[in-house]
CSV table of N, CA, C and O in Angstrom, one decimal:
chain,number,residue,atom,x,y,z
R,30,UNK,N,-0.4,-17.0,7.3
R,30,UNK,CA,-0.5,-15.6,6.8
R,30,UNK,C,0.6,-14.8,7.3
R,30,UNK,O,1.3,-15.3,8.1
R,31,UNK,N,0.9,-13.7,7.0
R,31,UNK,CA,1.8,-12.6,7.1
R,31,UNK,C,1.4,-11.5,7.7
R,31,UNK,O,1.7,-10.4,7.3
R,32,UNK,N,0.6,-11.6,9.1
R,32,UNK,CA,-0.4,-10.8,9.8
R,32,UNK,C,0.8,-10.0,10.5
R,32,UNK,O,0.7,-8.8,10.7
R,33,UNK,N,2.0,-10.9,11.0
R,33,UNK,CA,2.8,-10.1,11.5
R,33,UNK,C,3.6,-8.7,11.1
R,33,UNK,O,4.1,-7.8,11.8
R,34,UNK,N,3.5,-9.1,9.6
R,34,UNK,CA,4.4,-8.2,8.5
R,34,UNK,C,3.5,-6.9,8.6
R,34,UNK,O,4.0,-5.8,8.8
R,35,UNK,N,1.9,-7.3,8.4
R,35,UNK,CA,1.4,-5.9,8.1
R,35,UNK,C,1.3,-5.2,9.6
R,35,UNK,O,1.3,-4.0,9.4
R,36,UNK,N,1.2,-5.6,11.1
R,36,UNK,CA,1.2,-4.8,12.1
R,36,UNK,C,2.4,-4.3,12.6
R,36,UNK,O,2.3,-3.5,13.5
R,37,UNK,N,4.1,-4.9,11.9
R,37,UNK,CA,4.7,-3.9,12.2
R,37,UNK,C,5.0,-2.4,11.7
R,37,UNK,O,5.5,-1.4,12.3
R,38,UNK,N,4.2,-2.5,10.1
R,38,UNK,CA,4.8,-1.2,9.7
R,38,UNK,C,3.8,-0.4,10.0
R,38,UNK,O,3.8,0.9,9.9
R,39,UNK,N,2.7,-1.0,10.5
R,39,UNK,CA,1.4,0.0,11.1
R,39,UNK,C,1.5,0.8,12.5
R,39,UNK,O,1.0,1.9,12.7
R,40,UNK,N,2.3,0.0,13.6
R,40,UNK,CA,2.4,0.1,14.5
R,40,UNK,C,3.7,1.0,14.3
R,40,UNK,O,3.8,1.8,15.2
R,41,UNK,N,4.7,1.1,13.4
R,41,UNK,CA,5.8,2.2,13.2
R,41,UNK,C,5.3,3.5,12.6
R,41,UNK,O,5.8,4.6,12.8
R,42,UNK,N,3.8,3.2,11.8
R,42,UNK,CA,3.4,4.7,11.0
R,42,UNK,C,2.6,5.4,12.7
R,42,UNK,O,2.7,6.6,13.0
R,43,UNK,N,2.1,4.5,13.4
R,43,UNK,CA,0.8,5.2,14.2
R,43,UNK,C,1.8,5.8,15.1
R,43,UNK,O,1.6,7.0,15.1
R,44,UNK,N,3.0,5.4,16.1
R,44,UNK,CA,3.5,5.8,17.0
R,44,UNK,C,3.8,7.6,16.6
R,44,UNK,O,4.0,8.5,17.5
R,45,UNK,N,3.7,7.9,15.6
R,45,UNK,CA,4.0,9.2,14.8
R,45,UNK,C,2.8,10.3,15.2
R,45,UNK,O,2.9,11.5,15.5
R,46,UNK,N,1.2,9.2,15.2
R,46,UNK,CA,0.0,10.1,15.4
R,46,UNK,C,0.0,11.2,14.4
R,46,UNK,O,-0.2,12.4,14.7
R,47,UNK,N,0.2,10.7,12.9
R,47,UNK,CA,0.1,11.5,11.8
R,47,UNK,C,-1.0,10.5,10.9
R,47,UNK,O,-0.7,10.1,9.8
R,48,UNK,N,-2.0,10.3,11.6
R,48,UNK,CA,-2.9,9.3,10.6
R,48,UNK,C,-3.5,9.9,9.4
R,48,UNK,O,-4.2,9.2,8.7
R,49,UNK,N,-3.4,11.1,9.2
R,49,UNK,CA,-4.0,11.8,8.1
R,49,UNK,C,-2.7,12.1,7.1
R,49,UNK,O,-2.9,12.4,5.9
R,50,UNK,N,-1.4,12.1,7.4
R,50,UNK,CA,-0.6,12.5,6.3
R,50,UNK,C,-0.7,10.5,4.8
R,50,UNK,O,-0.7,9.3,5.2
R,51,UNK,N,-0.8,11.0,3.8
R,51,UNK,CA,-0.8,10.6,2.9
R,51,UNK,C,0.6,9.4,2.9
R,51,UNK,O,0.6,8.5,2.0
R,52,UNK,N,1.5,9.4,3.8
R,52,UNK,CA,2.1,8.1,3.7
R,52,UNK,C,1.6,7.1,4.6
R,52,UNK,O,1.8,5.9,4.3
R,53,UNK,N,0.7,7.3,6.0
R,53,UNK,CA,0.1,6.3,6.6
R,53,UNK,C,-1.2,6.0,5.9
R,53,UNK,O,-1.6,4.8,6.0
R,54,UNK,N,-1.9,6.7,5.2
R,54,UNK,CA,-2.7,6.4,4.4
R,54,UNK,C,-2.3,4.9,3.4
R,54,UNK,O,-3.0,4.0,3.2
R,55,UNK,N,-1.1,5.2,2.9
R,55,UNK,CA,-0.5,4.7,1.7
R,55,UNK,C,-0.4,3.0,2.3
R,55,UNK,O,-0.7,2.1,1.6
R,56,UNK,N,0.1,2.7,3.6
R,56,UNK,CA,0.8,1.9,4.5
R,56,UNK,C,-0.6,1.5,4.3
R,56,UNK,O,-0.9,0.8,3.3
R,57,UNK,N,-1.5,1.9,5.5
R,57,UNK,CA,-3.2,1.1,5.4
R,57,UNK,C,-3.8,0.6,4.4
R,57,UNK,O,-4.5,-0.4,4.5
R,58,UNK,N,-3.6,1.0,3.3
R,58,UNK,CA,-4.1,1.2,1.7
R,58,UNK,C,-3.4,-0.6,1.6
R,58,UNK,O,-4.0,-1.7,1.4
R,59,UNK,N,-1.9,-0.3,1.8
R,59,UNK,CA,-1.2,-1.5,0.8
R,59,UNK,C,-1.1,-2.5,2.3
R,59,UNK,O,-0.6,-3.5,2.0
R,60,UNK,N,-1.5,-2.4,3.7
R,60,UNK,CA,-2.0,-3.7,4.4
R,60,UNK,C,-3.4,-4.3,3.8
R,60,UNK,O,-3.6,-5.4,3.3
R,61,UNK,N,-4.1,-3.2,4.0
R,61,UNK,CA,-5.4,-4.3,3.7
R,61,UNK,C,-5.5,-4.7,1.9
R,61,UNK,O,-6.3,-5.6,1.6
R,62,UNK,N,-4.5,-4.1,0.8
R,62,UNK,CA,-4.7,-4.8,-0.2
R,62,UNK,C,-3.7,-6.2,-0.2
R,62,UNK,O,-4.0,-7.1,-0.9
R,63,UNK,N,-2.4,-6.2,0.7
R,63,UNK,CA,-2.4,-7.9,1.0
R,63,UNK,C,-3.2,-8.5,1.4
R,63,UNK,O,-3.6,-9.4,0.7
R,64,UNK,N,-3.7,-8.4,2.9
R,64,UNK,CA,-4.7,-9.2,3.4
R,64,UNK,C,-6.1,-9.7,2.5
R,64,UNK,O,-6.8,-10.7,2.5
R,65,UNK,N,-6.2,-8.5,1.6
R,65,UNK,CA,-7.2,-9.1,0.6
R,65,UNK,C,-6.9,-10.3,-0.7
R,65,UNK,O,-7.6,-11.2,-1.2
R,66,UNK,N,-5.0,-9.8,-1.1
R,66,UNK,CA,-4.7,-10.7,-2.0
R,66,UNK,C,-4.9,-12.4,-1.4
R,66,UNK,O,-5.3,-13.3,-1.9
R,67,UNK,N,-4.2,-12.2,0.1
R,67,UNK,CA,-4.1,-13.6,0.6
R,67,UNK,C,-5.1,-14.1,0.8
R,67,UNK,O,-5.0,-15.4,1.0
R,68,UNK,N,-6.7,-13.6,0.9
R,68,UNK,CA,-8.4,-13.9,1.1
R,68,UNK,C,-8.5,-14.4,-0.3
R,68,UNK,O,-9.1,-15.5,-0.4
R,69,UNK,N,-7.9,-13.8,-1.7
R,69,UNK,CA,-8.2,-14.7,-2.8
R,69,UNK,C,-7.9,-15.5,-3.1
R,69,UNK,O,-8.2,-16.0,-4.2
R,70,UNK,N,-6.8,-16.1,-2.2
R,70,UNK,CA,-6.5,-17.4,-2.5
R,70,UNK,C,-7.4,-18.4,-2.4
R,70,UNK,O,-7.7,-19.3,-3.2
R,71,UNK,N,-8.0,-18.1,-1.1
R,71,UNK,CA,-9.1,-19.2,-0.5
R,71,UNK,C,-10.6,-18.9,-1.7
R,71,UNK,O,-11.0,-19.9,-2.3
R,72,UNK,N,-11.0,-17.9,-1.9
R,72,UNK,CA,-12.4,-17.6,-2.0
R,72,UNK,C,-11.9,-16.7,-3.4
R,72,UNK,O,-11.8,-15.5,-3.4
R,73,UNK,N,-11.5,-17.5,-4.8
R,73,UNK,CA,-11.7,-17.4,-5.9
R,73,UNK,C,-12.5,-16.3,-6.4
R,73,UNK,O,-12.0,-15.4,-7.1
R,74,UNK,N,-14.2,-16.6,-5.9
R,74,UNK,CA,-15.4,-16.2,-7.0
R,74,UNK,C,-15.8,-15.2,-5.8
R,74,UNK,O,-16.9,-14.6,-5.9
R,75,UNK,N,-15.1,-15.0,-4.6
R,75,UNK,CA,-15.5,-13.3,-4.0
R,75,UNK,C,-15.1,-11.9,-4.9
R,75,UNK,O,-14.0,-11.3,-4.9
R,76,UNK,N,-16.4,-11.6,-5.9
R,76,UNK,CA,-16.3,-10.8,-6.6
R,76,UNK,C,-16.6,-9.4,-5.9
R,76,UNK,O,-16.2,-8.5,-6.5
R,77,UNK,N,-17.3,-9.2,-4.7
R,77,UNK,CA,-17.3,-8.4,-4.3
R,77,UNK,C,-16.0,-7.7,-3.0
R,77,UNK,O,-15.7,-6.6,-2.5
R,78,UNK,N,-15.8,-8.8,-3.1
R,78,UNK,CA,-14.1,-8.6,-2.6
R,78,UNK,C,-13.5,-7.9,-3.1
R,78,UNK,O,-12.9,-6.9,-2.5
R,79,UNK,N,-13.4,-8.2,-4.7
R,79,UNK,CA,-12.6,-8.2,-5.7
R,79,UNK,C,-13.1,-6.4,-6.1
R,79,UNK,O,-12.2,-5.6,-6.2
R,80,UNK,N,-14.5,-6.1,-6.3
R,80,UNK,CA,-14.5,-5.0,-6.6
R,80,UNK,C,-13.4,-3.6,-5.8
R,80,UNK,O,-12.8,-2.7,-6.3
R,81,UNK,N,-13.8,-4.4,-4.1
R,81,UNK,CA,-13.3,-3.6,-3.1
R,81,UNK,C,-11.7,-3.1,-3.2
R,81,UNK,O,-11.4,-2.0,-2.9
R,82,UNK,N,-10.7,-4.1,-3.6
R,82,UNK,CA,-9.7,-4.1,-4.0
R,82,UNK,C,-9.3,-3.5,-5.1
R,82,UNK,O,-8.1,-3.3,-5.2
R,83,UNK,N,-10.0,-3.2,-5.8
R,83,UNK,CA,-10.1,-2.5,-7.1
R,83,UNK,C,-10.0,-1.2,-6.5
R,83,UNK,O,-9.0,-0.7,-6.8
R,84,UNK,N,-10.8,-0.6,-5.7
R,84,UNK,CA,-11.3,0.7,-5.6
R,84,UNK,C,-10.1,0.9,-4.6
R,84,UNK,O,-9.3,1.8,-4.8
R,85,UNK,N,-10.0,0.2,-3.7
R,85,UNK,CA,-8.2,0.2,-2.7
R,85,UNK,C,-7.4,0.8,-3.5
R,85,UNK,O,-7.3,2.0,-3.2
R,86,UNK,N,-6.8,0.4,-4.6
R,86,UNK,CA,-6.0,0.1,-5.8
R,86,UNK,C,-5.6,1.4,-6.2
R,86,UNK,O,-4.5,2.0,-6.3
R,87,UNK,N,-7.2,1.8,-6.5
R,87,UNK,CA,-7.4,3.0,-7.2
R,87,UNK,C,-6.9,4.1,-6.6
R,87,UNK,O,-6.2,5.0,-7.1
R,88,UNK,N,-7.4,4.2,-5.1
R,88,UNK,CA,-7.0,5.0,-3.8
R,88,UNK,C,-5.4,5.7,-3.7
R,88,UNK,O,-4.9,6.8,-3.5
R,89,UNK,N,-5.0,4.4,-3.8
R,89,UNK,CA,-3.7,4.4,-3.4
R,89,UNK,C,-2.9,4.7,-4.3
R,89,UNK,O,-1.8,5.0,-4.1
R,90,UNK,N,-3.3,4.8,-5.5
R,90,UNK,CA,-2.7,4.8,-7.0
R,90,UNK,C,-2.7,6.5,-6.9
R,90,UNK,O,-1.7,7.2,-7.0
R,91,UNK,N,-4.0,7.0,-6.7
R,91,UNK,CA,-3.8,8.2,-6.4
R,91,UNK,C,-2.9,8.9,-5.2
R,91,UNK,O,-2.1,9.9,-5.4
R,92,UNK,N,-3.1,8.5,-4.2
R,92,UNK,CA,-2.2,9.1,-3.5
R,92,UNK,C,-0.6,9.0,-3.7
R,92,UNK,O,0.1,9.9,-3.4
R,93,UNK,N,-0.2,7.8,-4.3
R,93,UNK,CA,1.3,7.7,-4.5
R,93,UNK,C,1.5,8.8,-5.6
R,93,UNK,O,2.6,9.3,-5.5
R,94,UNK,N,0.8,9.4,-6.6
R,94,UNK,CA,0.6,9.9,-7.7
R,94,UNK,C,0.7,11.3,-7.3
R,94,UNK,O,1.3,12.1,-8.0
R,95,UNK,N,0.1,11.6,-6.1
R,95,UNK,CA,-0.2,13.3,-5.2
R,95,UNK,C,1.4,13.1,-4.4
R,95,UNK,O,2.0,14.2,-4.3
R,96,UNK,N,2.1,12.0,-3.9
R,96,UNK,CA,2.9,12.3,-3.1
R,96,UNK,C,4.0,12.5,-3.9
R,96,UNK,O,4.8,13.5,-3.8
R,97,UNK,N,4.1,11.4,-4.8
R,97,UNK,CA,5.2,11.9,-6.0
R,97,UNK,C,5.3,13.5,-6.8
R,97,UNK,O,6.3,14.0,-7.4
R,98,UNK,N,4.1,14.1,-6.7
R,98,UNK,CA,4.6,15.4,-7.1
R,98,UNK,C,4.8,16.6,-6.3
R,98,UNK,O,5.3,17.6,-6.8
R,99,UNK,N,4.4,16.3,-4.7
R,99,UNK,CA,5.1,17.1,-3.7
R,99,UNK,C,6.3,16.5,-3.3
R,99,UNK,O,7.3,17.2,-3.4
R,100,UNK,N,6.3,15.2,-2.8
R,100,UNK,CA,7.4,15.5,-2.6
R,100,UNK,C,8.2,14.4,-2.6
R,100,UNK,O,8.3,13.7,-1.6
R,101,UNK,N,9.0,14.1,-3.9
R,101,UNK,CA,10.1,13.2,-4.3
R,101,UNK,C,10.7,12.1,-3.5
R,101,UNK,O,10.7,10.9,-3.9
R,102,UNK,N,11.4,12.7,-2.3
R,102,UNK,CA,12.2,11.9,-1.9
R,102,UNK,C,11.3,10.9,-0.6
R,102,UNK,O,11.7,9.8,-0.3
R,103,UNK,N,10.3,11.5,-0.2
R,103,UNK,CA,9.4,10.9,0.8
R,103,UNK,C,8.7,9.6,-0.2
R,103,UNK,O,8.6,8.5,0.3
R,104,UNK,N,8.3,10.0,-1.7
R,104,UNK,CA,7.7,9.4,-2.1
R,104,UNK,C,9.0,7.9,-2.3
R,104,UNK,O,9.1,6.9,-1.5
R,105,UNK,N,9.6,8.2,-3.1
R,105,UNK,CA,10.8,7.1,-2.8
R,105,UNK,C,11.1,6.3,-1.6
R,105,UNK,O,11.2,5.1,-1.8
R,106,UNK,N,11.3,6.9,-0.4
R,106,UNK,CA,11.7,6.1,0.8
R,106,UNK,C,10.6,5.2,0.6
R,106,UNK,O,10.8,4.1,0.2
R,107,UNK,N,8.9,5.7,0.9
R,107,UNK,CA,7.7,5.1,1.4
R,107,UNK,C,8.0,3.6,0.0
R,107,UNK,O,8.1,2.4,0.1
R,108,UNK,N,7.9,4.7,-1.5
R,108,UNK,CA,7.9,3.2,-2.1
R,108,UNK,C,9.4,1.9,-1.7
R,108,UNK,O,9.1,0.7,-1.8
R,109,UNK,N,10.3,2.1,-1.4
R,109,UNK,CA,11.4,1.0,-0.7
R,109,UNK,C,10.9,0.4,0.4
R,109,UNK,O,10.9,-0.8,0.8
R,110,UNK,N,10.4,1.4,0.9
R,110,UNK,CA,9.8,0.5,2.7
R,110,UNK,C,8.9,-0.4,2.5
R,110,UNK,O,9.1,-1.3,3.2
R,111,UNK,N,7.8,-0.4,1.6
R,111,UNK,CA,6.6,-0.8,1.3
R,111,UNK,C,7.0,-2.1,0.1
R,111,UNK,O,6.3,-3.1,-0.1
R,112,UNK,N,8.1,-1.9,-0.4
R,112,UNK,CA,8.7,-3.0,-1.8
R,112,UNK,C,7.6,-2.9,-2.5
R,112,UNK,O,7.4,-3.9,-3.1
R,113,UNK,N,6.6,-1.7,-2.8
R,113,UNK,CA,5.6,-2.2,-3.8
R,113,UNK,C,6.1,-1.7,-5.7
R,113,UNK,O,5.5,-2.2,-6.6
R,114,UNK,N,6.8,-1.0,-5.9
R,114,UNK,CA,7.2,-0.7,-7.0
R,114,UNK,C,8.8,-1.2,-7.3
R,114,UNK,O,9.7,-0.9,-6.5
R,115,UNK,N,8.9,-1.9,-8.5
R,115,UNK,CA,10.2,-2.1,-8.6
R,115,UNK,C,10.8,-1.5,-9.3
R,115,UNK,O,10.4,-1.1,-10.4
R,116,UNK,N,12.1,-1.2,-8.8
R,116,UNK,CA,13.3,0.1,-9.4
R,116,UNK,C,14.2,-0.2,-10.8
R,116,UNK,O,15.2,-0.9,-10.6
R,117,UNK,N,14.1,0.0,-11.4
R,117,UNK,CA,15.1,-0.3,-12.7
R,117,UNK,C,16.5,0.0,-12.2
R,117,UNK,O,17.1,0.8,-11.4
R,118,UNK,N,16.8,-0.7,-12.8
R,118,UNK,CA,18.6,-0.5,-12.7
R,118,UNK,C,19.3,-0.4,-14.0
R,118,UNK,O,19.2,-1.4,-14.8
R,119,UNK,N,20.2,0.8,-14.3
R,119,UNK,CA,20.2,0.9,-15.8
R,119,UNK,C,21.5,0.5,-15.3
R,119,UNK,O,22.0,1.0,-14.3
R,120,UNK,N,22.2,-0.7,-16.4
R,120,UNK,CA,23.5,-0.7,-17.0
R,120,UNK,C,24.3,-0.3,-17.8
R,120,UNK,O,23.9,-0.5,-19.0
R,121,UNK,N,25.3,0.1,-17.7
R,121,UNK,CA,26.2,0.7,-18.2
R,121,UNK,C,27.4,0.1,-19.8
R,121,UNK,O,28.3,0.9,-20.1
């Protein structure tokens, strides 16, 4: 598993002691929705898993959604740090 991956960027948001701003939220959000992806590997027909992840999903869908229209450039760094959205690259 990749347990290491998700306690460094946790242990980088907490030293801050901003656990209510909307980017450590975002961080918690997209740890426990890996550790859930890597649980369906093993346990297929955990549908109640599956709901839970859903509703994560949803969470976080909104919050990136609230951070993107306050505030731009925060929203950007968090999505790079996190690699969860991929950037287009327009050619010329």
């Amino acid at each position: 598993m990749l347990k290491n991956a998700f306690v460094s960027i946790i242990l980088e948001e907490e030293n801050k002691e901003n656990r209510g701003s909307a980017e450590f939220q975002v961080v918690n959000f997209t740890n426990k929705i890996r550790k859930l992806t890597s649980h369906f590997e093993l346990h297929k027909k955990d549908y109640l898993s599956q709901r839970g992840l859903r509703k994560i999903l949803g969470k976080r869908q909104r919050l990136l959604a609230y951070l993107s229209k306050k505030n731009r450039i925060r929203y950007k760094e968090l999505i790079d740090q996190l690699n969860i959205r991929e950037t287009k690259v327009i050619k010329n």
